[in-house]
PDB file of C-alpha atoms in Angstrom:
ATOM      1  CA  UNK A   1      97.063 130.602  91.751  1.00 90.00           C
ATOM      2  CA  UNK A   2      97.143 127.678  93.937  1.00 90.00           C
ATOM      3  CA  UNK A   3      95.958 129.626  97.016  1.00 93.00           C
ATOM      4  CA  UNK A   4      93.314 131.226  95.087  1.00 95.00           C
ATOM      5  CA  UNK A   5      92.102 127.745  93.713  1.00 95.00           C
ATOM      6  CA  UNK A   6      91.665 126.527  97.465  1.00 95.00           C
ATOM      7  CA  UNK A   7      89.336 129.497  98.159  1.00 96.00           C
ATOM      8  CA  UNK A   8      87.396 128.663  95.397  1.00 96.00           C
ATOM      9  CA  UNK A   9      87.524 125.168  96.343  1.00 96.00           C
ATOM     10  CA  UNK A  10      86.085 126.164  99.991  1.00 95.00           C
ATOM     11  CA  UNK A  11      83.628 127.957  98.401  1.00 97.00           C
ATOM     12  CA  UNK A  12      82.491 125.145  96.301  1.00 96.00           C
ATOM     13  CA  UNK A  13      83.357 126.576  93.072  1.00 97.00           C
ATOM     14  CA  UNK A  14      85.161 124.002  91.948  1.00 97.00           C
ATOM     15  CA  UNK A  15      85.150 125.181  88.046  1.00 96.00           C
ATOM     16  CA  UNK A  16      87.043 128.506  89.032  1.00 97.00           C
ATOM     17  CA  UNK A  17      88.939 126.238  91.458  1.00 97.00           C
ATOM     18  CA  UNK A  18      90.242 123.925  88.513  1.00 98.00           C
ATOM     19  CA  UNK A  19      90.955 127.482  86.587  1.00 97.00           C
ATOM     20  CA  UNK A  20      93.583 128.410  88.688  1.00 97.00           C
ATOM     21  CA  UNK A  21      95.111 124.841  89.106  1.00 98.00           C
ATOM     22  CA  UNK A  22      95.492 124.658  85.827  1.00 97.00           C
ATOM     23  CA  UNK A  23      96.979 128.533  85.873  1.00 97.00           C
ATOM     24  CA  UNK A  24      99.399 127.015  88.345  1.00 96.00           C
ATOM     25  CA  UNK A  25     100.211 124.287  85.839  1.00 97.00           C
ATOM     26  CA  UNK A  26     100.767 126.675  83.094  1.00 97.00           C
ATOM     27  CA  UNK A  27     102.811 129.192  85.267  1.00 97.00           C
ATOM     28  CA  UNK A  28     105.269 126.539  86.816  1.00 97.00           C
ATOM     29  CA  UNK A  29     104.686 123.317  84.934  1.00 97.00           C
ATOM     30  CA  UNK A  30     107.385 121.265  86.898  1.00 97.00           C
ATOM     31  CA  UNK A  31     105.660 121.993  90.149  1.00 96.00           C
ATOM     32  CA  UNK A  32     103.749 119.105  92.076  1.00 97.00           C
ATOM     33  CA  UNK A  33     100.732 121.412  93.443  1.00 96.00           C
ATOM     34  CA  UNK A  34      98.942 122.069  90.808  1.00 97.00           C
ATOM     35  CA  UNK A  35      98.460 118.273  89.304  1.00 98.00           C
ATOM     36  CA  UNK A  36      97.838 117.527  93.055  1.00 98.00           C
ATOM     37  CA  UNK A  37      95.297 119.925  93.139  1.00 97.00           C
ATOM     38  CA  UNK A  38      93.664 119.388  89.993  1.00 97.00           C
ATOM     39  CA  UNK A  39      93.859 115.253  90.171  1.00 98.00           C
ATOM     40  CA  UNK A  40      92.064 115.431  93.774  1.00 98.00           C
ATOM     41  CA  UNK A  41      89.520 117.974  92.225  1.00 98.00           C
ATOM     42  CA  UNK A  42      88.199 115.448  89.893  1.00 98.00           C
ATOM     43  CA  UNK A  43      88.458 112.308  92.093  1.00 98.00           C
ATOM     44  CA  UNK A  44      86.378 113.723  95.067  1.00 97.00           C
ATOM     45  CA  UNK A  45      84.683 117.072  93.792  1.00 97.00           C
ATOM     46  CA  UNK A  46      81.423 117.650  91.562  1.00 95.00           C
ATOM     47  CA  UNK A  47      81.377 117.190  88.324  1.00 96.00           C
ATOM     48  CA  UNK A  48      83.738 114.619  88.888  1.00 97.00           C
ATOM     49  CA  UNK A  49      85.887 113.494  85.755  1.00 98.00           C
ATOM     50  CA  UNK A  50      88.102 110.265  86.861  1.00 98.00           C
ATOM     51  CA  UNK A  51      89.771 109.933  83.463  1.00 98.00           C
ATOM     52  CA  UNK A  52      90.707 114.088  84.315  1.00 98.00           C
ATOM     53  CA  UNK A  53      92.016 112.544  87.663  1.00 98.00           C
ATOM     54  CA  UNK A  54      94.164 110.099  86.015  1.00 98.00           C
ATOM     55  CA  UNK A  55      95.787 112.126  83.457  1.00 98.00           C
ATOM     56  CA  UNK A  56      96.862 114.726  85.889  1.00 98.00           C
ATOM     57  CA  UNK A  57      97.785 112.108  88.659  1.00 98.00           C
ATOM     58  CA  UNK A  58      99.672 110.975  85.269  1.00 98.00           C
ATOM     59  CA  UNK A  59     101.157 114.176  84.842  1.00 98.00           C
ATOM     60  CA  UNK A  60     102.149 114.204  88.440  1.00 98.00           C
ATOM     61  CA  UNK A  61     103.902 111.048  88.999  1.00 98.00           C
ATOM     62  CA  UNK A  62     106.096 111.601  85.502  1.00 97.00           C
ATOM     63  CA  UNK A  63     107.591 115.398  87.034  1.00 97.00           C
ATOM     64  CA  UNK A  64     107.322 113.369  90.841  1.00 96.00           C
ATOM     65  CA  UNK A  65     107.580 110.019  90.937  1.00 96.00           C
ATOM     66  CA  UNK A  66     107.353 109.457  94.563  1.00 95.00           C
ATOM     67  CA  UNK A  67     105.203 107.616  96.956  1.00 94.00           C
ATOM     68  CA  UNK A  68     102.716 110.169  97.205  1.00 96.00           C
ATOM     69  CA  UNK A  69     102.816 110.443  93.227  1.00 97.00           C
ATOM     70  CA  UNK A  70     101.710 106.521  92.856  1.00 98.00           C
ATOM     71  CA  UNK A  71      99.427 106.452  95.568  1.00 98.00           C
ATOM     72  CA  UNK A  72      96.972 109.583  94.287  1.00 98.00           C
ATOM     73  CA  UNK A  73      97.230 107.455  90.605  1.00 98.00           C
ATOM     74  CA  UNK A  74      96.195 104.402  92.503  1.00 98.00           C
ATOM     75  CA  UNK A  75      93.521 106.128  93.717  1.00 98.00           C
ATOM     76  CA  UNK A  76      92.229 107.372  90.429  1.00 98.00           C
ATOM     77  CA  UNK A  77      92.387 103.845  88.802  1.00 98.00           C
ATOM     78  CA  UNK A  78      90.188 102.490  91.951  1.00 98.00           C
ATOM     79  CA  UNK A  79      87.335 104.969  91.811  1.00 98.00           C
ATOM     80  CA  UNK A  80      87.370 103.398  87.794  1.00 98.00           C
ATOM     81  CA  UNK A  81      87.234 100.256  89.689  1.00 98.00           C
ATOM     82  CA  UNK A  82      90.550  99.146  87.510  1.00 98.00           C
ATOM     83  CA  UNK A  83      91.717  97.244  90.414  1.00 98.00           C
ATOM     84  CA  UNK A  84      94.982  95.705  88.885  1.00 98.00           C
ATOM     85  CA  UNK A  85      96.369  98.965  87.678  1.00 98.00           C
ATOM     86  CA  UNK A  86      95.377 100.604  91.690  1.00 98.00           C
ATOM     87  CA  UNK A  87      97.060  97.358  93.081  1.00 98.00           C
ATOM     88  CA  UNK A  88     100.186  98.428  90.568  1.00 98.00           C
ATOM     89  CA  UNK A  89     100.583 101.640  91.666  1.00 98.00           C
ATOM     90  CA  UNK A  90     100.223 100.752  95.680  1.00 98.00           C
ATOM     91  CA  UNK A  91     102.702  98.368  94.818  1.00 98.00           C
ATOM     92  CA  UNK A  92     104.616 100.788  93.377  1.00 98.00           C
ATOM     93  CA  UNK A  93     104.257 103.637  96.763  1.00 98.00           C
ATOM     94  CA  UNK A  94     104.984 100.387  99.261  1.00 97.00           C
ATOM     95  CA  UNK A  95     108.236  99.313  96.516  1.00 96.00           C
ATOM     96  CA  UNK A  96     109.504 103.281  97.149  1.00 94.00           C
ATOM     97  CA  UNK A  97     108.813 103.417 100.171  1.00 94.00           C
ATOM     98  CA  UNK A  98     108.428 100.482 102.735  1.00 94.00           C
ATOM     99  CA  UNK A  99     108.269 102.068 105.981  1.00 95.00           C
ATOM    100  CA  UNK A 100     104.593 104.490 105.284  1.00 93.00           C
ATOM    101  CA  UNK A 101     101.696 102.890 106.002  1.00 97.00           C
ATOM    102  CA  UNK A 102      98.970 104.621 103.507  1.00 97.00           C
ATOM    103  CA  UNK A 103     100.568 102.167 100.351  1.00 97.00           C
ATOM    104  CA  UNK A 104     100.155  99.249 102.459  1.00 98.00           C
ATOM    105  CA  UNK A 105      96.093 100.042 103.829  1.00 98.00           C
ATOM    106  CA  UNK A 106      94.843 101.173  99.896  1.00 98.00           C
ATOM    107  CA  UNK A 107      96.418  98.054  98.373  1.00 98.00           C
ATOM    108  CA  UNK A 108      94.742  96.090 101.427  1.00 98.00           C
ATOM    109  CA  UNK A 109      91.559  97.725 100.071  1.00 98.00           C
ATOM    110  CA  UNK A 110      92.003  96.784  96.700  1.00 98.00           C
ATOM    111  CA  UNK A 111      92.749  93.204  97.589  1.00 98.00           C
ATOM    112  CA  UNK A 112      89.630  93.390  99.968  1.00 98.00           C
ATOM    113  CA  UNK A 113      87.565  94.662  96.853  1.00 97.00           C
ATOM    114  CA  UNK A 114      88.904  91.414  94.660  1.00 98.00           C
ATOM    115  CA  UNK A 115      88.285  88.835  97.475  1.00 98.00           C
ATOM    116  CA  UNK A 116      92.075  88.309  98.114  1.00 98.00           C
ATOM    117  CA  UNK A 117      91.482  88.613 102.287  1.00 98.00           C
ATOM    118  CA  UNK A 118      94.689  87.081 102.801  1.00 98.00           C
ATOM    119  CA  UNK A 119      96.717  89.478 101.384  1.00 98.00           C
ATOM    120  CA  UNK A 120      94.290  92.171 102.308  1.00 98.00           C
ATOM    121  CA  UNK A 121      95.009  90.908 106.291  1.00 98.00           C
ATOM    122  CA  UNK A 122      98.763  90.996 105.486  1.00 98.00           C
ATOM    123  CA  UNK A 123      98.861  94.682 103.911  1.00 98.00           C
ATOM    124  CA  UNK A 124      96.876  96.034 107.057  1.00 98.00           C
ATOM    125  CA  UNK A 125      98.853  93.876 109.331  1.00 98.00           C
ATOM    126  CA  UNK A 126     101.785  95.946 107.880  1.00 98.00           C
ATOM    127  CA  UNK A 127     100.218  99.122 108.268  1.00 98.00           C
ATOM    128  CA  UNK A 128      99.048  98.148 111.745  1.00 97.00           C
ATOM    129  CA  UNK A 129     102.773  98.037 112.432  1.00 96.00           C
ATOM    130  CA  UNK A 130     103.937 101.227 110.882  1.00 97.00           C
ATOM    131  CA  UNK A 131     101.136 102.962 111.823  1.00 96.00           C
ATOM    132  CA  UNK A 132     101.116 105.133 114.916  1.00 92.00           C
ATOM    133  CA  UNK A 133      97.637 104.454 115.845  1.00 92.00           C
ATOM    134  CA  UNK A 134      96.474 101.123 114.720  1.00 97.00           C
ATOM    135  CA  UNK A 135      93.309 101.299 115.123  1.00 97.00           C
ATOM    136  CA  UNK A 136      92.240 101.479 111.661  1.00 97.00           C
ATOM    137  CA  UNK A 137      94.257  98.679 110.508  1.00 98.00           C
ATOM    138  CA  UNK A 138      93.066  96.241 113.411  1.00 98.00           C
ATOM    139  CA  UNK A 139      89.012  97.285 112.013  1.00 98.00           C
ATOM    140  CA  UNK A 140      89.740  96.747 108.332  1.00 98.00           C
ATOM    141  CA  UNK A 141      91.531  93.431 109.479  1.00 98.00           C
ATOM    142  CA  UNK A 142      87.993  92.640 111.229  1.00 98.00           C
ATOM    143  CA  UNK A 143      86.136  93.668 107.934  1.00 98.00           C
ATOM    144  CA  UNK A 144      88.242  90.920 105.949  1.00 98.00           C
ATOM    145  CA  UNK A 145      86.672  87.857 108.271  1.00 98.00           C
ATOM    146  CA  UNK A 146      82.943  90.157 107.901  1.00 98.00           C
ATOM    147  CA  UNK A 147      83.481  89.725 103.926  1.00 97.00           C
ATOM    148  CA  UNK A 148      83.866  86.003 104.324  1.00 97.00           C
ATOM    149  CA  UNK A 149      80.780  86.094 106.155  1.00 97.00           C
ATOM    150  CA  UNK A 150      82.688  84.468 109.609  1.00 97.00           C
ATOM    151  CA  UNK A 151      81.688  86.752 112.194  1.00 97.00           C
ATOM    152  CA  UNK A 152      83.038  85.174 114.965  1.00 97.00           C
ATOM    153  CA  UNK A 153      85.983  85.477 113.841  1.00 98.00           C
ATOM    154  CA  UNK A 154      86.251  89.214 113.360  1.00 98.00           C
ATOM    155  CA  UNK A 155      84.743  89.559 116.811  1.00 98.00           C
ATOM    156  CA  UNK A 156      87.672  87.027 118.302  1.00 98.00           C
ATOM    157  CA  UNK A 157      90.076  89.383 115.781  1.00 98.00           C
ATOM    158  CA  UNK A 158      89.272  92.539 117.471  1.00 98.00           C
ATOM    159  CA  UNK A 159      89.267  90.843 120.982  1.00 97.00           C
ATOM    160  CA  UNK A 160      92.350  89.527 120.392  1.00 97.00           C
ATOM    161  CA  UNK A 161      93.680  92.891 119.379  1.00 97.00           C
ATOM    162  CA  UNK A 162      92.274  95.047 122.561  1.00 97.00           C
ATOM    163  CA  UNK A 163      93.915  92.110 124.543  1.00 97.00           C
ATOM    164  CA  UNK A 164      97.504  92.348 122.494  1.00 96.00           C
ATOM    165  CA  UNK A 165      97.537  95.443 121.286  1.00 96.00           C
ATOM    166  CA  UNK A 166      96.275  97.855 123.190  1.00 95.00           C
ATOM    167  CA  UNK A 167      98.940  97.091 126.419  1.00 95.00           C
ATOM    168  CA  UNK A 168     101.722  98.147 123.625  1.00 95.00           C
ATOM    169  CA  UNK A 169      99.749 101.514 122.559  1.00 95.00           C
ATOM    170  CA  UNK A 170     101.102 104.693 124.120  1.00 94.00           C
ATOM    171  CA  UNK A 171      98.318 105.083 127.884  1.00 95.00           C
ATOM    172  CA  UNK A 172      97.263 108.080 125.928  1.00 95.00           C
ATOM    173  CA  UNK A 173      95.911 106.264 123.254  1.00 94.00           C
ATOM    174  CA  UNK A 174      94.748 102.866 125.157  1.00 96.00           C
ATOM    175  CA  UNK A 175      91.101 104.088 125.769  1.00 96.00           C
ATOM    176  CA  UNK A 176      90.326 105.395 122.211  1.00 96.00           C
ATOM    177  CA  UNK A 177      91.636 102.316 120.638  1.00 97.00           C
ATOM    178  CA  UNK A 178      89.670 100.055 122.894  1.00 97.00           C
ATOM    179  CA  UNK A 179      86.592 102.014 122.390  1.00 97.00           C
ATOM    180  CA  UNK A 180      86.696 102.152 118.974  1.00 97.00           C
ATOM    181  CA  UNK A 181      87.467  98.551 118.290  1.00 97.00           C
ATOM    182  CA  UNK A 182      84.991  97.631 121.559  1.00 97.00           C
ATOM    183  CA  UNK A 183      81.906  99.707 119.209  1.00 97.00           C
ATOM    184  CA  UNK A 184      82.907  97.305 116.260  1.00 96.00           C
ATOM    185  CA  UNK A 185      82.292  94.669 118.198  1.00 96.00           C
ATOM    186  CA  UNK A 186      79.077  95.898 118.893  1.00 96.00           C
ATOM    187  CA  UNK A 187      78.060  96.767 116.106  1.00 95.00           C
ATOM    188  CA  UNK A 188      79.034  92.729 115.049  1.00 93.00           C
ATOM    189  CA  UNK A 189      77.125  91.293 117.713  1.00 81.00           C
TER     190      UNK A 189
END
């Protein structure tokens, strides 16, 4: 059912979609899939339903309680902008978890969203570490000195990182990461 929701999914027919998820649900309710498939269908697809997304990101993290589980919730409370019960369940994914970046960037967000840019830096400064490509982290960490409204200091940020980082990054990814953080700074200045 599953399988058969994703076609209608690609087809953009997400109410036959959400049929079959919930099929799925009803056929083998201890299974992950289906609330995984349902929850994302009302966060990202139209009509979407974020209360929907929450009870079945609910559902999910009650039968699956992992990392994964508490980040999708997270997710659902943020697009309700209820930005202490996201930062719970982030906190929850890093608590599980330590060593996966994803936890560590959406709580980052969250603080970024509530004007805590300290702790945003230090959550993507995490990431930045566990991540394999930090390239992401290193812009968001940028962004946080752009909030504040100091630009000069998210240009010297990224210059410091293509200076720092970049000379640790695998020489496969040394161009890409300097190019992407080198088009921030453009887009700064």
């Amino acid at each position: 059912c599953n399988y058969l929701g994703q076609a209608y999914d690609n087809r953009n027919d997400f109410v036959n979609a959400r049929k079959c998820y919930q099929k799925a649900i009803k056929l083998e309710p201890k299974w992950p899939g289906g609330y995984i498939s349902l929850a994302n269908s009302f966060l990202f697809e139209d009509p979407k339903d974020f209360k929907q997304a929450e009870k079945y990101a609910n559902q999910l993290v009650g039968i699956a309680p992992y990392n994964a589980s508490f980040i999708l919730l997270g997710d659902t409370y943020r697009a309700q902008n209820n930005l202490s019960k996201a930062e719970e369940m982030y906190s929850k994914a890093v608590m599980q978890d330590g060593q996966l970046p994803e936890a560590y960037y959406k709580r980052g967000h969250v603080f970024s969203l509530e004007g805590q840019y300290e702790k945003a830096r230090t959550d993507y400064e995490k990431a930045s570490m566990l991540d394999v490509i930090p390239t992401g982290a290193r812009q968001f960490i940028a962004n946080t000195y752009l909030y504040e409204g100091n630009t000069s200091k998210a240009l010297e940020s990224l210059k410091n990182d293509i200076e720092n980082i970049a000379p640790t990054l695998d020489p496969s990814q040394v161009n890409s990461f300097k190019y992407d953080l080198l088009s921030n700074c453009a887009m700064i200045d």
